Short mmCIF file of C-alpha atoms in Angstrom, two decimals:
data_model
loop_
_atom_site.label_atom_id
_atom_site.label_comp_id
_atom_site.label_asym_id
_atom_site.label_seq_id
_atom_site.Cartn_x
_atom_site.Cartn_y
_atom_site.Cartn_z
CA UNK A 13 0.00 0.00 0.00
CA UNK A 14 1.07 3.23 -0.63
CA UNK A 15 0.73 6.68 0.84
CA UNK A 16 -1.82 7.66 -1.72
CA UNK A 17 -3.71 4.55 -1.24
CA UNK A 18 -3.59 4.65 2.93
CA UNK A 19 -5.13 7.99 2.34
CA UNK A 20 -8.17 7.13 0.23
CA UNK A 21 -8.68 4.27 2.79
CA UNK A 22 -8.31 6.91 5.83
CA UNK A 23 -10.64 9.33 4.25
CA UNK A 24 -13.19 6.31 3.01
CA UNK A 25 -13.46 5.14 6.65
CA UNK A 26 -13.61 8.45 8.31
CA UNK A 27 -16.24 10.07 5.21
CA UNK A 28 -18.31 6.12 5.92
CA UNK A 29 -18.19 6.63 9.68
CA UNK A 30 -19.83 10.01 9.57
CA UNK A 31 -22.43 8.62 6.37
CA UNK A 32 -23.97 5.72 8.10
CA UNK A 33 -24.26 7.55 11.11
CA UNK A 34 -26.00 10.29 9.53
CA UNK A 35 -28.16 8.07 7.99
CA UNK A 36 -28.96 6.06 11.33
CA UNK A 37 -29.71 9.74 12.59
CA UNK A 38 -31.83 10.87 10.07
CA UNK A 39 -33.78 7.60 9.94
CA UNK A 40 -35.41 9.04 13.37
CA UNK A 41 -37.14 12.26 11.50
CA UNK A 42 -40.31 12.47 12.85
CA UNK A 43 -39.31 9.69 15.33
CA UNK A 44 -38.22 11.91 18.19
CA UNK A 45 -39.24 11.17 21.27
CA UNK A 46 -40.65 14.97 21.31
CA UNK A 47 -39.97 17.63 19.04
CA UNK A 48 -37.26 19.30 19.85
CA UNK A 49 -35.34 16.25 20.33
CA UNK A 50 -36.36 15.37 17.06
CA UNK A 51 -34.78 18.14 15.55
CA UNK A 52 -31.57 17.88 17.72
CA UNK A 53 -31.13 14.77 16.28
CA UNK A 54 -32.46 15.64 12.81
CA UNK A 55 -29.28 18.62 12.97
CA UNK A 56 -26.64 16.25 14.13
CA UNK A 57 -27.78 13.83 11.13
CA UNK A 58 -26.94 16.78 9.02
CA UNK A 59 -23.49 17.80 10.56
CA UNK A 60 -22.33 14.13 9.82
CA UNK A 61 -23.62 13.78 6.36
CA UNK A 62 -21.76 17.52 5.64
CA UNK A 63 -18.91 16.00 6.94
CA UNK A 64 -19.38 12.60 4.97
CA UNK A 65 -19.78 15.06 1.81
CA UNK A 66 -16.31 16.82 2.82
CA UNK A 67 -14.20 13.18 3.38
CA UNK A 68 -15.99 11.29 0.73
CA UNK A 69 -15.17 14.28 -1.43
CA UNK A 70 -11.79 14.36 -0.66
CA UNK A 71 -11.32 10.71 -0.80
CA UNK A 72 -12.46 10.64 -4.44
CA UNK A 73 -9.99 13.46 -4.65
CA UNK A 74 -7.08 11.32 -3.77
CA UNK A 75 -7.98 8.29 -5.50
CA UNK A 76 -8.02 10.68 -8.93
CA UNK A 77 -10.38 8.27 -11.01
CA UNK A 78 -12.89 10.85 -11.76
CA UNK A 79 -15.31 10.29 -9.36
CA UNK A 80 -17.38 12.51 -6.96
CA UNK A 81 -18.64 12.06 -3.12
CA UNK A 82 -21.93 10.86 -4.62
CA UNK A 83 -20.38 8.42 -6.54
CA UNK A 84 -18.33 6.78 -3.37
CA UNK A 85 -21.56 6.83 -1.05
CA UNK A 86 -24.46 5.62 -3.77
CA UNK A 87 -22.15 3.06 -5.74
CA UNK A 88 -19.78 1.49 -3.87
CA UNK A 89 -20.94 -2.08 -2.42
CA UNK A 90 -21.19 -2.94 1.23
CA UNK A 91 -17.59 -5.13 1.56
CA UNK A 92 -16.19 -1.81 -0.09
CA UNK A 93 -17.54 0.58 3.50
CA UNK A 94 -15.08 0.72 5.97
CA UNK A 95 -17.52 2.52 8.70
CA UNK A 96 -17.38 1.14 12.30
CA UNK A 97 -20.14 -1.40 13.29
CA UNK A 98 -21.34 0.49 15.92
CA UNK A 99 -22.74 3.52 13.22
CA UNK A 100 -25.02 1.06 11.51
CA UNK A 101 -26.75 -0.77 14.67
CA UNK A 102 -30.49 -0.23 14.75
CA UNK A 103 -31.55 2.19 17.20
CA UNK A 104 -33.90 -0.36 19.54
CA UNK A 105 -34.87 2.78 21.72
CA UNK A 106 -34.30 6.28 22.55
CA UNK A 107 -31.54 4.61 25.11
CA UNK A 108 -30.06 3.13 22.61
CA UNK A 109 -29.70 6.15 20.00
CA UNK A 110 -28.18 8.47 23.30
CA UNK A 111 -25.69 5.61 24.43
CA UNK A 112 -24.18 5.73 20.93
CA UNK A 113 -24.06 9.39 20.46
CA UNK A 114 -21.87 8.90 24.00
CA UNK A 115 -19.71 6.25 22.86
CA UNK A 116 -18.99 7.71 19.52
CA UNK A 117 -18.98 11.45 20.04
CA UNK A 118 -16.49 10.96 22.42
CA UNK A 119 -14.36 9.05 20.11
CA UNK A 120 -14.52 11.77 17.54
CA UNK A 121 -13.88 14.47 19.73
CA UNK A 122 -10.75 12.91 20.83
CA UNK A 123 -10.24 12.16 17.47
CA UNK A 124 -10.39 15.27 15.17
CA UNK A 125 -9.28 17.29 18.20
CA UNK A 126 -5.76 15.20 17.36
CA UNK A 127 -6.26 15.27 13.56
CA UNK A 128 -6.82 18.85 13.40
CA UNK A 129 -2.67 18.94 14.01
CA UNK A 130 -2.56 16.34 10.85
CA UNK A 131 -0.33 17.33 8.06
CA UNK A 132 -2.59 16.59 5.46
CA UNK A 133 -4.26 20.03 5.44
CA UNK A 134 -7.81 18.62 4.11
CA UNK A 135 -7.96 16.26 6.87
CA UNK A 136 -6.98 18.82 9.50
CA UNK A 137 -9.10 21.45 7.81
CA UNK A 138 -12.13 18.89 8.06
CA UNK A 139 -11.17 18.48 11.39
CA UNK A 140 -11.35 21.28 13.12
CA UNK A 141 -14.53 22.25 11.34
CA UNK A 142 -15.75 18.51 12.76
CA UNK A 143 -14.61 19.79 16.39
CA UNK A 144 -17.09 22.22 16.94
CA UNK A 145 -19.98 20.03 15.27
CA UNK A 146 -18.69 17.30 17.71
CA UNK A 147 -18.43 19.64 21.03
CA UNK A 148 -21.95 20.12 20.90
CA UNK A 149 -22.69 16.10 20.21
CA UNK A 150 -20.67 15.11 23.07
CA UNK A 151 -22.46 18.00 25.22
CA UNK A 152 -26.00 17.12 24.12
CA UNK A 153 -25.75 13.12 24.45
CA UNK A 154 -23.81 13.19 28.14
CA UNK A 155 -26.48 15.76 29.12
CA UNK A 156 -29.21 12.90 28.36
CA UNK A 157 -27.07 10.02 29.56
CA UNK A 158 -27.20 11.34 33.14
CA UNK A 159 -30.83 12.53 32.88
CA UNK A 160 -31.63 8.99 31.67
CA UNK A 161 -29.36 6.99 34.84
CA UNK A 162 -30.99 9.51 36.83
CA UNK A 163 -34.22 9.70 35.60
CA UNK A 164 -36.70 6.70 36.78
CA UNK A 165 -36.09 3.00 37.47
CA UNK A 166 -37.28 2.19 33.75
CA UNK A 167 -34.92 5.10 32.52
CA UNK A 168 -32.17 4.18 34.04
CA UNK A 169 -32.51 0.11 33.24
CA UNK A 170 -32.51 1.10 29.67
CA UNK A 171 -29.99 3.69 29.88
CA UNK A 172 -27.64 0.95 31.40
CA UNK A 173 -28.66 -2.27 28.64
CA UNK A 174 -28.23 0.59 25.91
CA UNK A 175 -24.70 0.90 26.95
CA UNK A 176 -24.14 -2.85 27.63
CA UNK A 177 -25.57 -3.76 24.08
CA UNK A 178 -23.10 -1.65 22.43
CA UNK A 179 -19.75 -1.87 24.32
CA UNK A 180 -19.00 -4.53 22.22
CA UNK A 181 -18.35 -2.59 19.38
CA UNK A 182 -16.43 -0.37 21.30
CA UNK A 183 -13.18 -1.89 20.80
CA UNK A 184 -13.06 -1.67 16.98
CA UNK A 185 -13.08 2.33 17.12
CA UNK A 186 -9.50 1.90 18.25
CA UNK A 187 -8.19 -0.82 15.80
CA UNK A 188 -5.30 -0.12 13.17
CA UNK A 189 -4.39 -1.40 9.65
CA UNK A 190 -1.63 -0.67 7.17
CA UNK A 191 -3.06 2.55 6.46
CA UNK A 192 -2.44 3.98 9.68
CA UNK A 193 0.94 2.77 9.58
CA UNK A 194 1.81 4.72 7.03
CA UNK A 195 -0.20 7.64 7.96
CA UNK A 196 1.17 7.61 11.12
CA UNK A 197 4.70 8.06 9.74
CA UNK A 198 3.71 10.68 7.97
CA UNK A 199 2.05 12.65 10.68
CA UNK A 200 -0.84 12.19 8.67
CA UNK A 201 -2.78 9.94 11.00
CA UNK A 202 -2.89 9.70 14.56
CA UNK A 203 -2.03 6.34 16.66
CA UNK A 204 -5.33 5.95 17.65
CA UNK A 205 -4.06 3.93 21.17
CA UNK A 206 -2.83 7.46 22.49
CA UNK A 207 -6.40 8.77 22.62
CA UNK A 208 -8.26 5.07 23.83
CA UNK A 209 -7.16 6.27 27.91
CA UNK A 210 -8.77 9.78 27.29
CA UNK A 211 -11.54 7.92 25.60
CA UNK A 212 -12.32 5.82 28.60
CA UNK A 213 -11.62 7.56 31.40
CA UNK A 214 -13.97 10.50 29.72
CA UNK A 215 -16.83 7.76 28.81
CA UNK A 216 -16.90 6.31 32.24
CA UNK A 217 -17.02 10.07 33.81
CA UNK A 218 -20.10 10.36 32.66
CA UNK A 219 -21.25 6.85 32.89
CA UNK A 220 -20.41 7.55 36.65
CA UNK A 221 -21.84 10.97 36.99
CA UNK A 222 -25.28 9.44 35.15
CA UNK A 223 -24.76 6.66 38.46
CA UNK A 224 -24.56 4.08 35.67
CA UNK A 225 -21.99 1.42 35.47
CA UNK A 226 -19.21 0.83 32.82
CA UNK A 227 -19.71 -2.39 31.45
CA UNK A 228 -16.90 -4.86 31.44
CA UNK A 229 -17.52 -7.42 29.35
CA UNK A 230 -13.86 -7.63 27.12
CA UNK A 231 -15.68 -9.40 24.74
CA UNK A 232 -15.35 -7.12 21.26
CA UNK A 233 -16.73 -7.47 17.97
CA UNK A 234 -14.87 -6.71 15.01
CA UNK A 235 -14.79 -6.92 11.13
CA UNK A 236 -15.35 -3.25 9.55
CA UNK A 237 -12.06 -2.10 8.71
CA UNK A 238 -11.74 -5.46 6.23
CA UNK A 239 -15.39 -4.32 5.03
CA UNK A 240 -17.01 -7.32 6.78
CA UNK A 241 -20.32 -5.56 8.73
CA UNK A 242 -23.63 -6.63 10.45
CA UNK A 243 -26.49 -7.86 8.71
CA UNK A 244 -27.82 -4.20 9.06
CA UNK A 245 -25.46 -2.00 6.95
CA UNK A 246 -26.95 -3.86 3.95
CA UNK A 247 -30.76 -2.94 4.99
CA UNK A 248 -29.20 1.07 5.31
CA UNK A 249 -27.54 0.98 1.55
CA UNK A 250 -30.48 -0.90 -0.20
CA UNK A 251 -32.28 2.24 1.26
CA UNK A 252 -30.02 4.67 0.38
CA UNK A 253 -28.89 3.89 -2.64
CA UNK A 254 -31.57 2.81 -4.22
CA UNK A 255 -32.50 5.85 -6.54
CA UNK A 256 -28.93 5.85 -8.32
CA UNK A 257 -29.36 2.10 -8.60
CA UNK A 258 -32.87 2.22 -10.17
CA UNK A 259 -32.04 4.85 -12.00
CA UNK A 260 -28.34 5.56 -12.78
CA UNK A 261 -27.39 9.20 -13.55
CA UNK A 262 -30.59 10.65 -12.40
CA UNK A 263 -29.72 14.30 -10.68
CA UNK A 264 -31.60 16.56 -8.80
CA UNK B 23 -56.81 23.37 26.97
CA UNK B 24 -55.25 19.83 26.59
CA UNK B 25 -52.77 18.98 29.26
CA UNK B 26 -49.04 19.56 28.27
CA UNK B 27 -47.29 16.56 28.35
CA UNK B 28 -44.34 17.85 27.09
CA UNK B 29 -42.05 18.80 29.70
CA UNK B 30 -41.75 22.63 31.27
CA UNK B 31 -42.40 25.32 28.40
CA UNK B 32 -39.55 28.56 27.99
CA UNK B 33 -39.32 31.39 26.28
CA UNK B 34 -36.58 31.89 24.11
CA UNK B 35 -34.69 35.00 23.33
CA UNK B 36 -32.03 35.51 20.24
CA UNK B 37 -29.61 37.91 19.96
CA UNK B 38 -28.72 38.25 16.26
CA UNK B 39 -25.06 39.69 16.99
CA UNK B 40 -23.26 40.89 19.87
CA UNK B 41 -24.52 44.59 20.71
CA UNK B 42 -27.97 44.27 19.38
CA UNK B 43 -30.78 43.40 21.76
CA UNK B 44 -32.56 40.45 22.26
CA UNK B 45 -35.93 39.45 20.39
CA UNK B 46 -38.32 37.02 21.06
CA UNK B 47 -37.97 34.08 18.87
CA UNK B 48 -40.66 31.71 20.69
CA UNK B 49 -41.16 28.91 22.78
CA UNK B 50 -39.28 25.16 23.30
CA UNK B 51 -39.60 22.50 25.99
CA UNK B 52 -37.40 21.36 28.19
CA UNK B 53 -36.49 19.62 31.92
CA UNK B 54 -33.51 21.54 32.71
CA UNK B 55 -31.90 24.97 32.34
CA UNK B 56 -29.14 22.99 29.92
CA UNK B 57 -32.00 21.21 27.62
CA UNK B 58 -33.36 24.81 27.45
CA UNK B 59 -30.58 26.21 25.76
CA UNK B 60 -29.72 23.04 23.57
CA UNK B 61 -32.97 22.82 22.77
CA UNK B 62 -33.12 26.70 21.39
CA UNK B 63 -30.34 26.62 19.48
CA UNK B 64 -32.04 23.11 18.01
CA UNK B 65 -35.31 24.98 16.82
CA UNK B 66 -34.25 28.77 16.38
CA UNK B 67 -30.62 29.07 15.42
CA UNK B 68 -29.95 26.39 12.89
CA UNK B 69 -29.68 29.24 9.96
CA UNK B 70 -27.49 31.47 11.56
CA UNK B 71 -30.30 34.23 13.14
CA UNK B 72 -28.10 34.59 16.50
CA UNK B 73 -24.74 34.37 18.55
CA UNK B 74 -26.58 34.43 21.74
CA UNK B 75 -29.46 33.07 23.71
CA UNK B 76 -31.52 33.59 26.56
CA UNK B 77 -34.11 31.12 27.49
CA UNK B 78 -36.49 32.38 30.56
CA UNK B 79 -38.69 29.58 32.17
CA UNK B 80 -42.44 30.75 30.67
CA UNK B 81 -44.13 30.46 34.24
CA UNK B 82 -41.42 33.35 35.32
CA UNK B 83 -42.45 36.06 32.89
CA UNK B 84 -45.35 38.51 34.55
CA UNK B 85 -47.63 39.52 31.59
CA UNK B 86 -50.48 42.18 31.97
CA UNK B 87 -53.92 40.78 32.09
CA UNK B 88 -55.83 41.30 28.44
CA UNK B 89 -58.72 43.27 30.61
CA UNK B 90 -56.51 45.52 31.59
CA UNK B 91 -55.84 46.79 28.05
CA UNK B 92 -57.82 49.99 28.05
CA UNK B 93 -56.54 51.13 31.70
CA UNK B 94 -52.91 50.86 30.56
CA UNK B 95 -52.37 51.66 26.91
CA UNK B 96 -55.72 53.96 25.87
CA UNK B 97 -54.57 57.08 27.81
CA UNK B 98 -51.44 56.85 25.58
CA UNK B 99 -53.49 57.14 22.45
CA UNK B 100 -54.46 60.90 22.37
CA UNK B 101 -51.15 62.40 23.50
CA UNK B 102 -49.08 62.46 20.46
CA UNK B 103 -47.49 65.46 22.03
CA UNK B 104 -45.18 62.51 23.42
CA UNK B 105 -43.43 61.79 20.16
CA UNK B 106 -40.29 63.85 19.49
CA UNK B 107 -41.94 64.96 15.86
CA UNK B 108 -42.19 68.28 17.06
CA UNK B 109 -38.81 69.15 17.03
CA UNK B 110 -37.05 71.04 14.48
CA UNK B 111 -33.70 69.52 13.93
CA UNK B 112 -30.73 71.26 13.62
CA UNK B 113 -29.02 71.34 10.53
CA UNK B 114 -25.90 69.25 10.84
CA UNK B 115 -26.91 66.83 13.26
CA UNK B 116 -26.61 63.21 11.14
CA UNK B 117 -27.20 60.65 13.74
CA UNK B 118 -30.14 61.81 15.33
#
């Protein structure tokens, strides 16, 4: 692999990351569990599919075939994503869409807040435009984790098996292929080990603070970064890509 | 009037840039002082109208009573002596 190649595969997985999670998001549109949570959500579907645009643009960029953003989220297959199996999960309940946003925004905000030093000036550019975007995330889903633990007895059950389903896929956030090897090297990519303490210890502040327990199963699933996914990401692309399939070329 | 299930009701108050005043922009629910302001910049600032909010819990604003509208604002009516219109300006003054 080469450093051209390490970067398309960077920028896939980071641009895949944010469009499956956007779409997960923007699946619950008039799902809310009241209306102003419904468009909380509805804007942080948006931020992520902005920011899908941006990598998934840049990604076809760097790969120099011709293509366009579209063209990398609407055609590509689903062994071909590289997004993390936690984006694509089904969101059971309303605990299960906030213990996500925890688990994930708080990855990203460690994240970009490292890769806005990256040498690649798209990705740090992206970056610290994803920061701010992410702040707010982090803010709004630790704000509902500890109103959930602390809420009532049924709250705070579901708050807790929200976060037990999904610690599973917790572990792959942090895994690392040749890509970031070479990224790495270049300054490019961050090691993401040197954010997993900040990560955890920040994740279980709030899982404390909410009086909710960090799970500790070690158990963790894995498979995205070789493109191998749950049976769900399939359901989310036969969805969303169905108008270019059906209809190839068709524009707005 | 239905019952609001909805959690407490607020007013919400946008200031479009730093200096100007505050406007009304409407109402939101919310539990909590934080949900209050996440919840306003949610509904009323997702197109760039502010870069500051105030969100008052709606039970704490004090608003005349409806029957009281010809006690309070009808004397006001006939005294349009209480505009400034019947000043001559002074030639040179700009910013008045």
């Amino acid at each position: 692999m080469n450093k051209q190649k390490a970067i398309f595969n960077y920028a896939l997985r980071l641009g895949d990351n944010s469009l499956v999670l956007g779409h997960r998001l923007a699946e619950l549109c008039s799902k809310g569990p009241i209306l102003e949570e419904d468009l909380a959500l509805t804007n942080m579907a948006l931020d992520h599919i902005g920011r899908a645009q941006a990598f998934l643009g840049y990604a076809a960029q760097v790969e120099g075939k011709n293509k366009t953003a579209d063209d990398l989220a609407y055609k590509r297959a689903e062994r071909s994503f590289y997004n993390n199996l936690i984006m694509e999960l089904p969101d059971k309940d309303f605990a299960a869409t906030i213990a996500r946003q925890l688990l994930v925004s708080s990855f990203e905000y460690f994240l970009y807040t490292e890769l806005m030093k990256s040498k690649d000036e798209t990705i740090a550019a992206i970056s610290a435009k994803a920061v701010k975007e992410v702040r707010y995330h982090l803010a709004h889903s630790s704000d509902w984790t500890c109103r959930l633990g602390e809420g009532t007895a049924v709250s705070h059950e579901k708050m807790q098996n929200a976060l037990n389903d999904l610690w599973m896929f917790t572990g792959e956030l942090f895994e690392m292929n040749d890509a970031d090897a070479i990224l790495i090297k270049e300054g490019i990519a961050i090691d993401l080990n040197s954010i997993k303490q900040q990560w955890l210890e920040h994740v279980n502040g709030v899982i404390l603070e909410a009086t909710l327990t960090l799970p500790s199963s070690d158990f963790m699933q894995t498979g995205s970064r070789k493109g191998i996914h749950t049976e769900y990401l399939g359901h989310i692309l036969s969805e969303m890509q169905y108008l270019q399939r059906a209809y190839p070329t068709a524009q707005w | 009037m239905a019952t609001d299930t909805q959690l407490d009701l607020w007013e919400v108050f946008i200031q479009p840039k730093s200096g100007n005043r505050y406007a009304h922009a409407g109402s939101i629910h919310a539990s909590d002082k934080k949900m209050a302001i996440q919840n306003a910049r949610d509904i009323y600032t997702r197109r760039g109208e502010g870069t500051s909010i105030w969100v008052v819990p709606s039970n704490c604003i004090i608003a005349s009573d409806p029957n009281d509208e010809d006690m309070l604002f009808e004397p006001s009516n006939d005294k349009v002596y209480r505009h400034p219109t019947f000043y001559e300006m002074p030639e040179g003054a700009k910013n008045i």
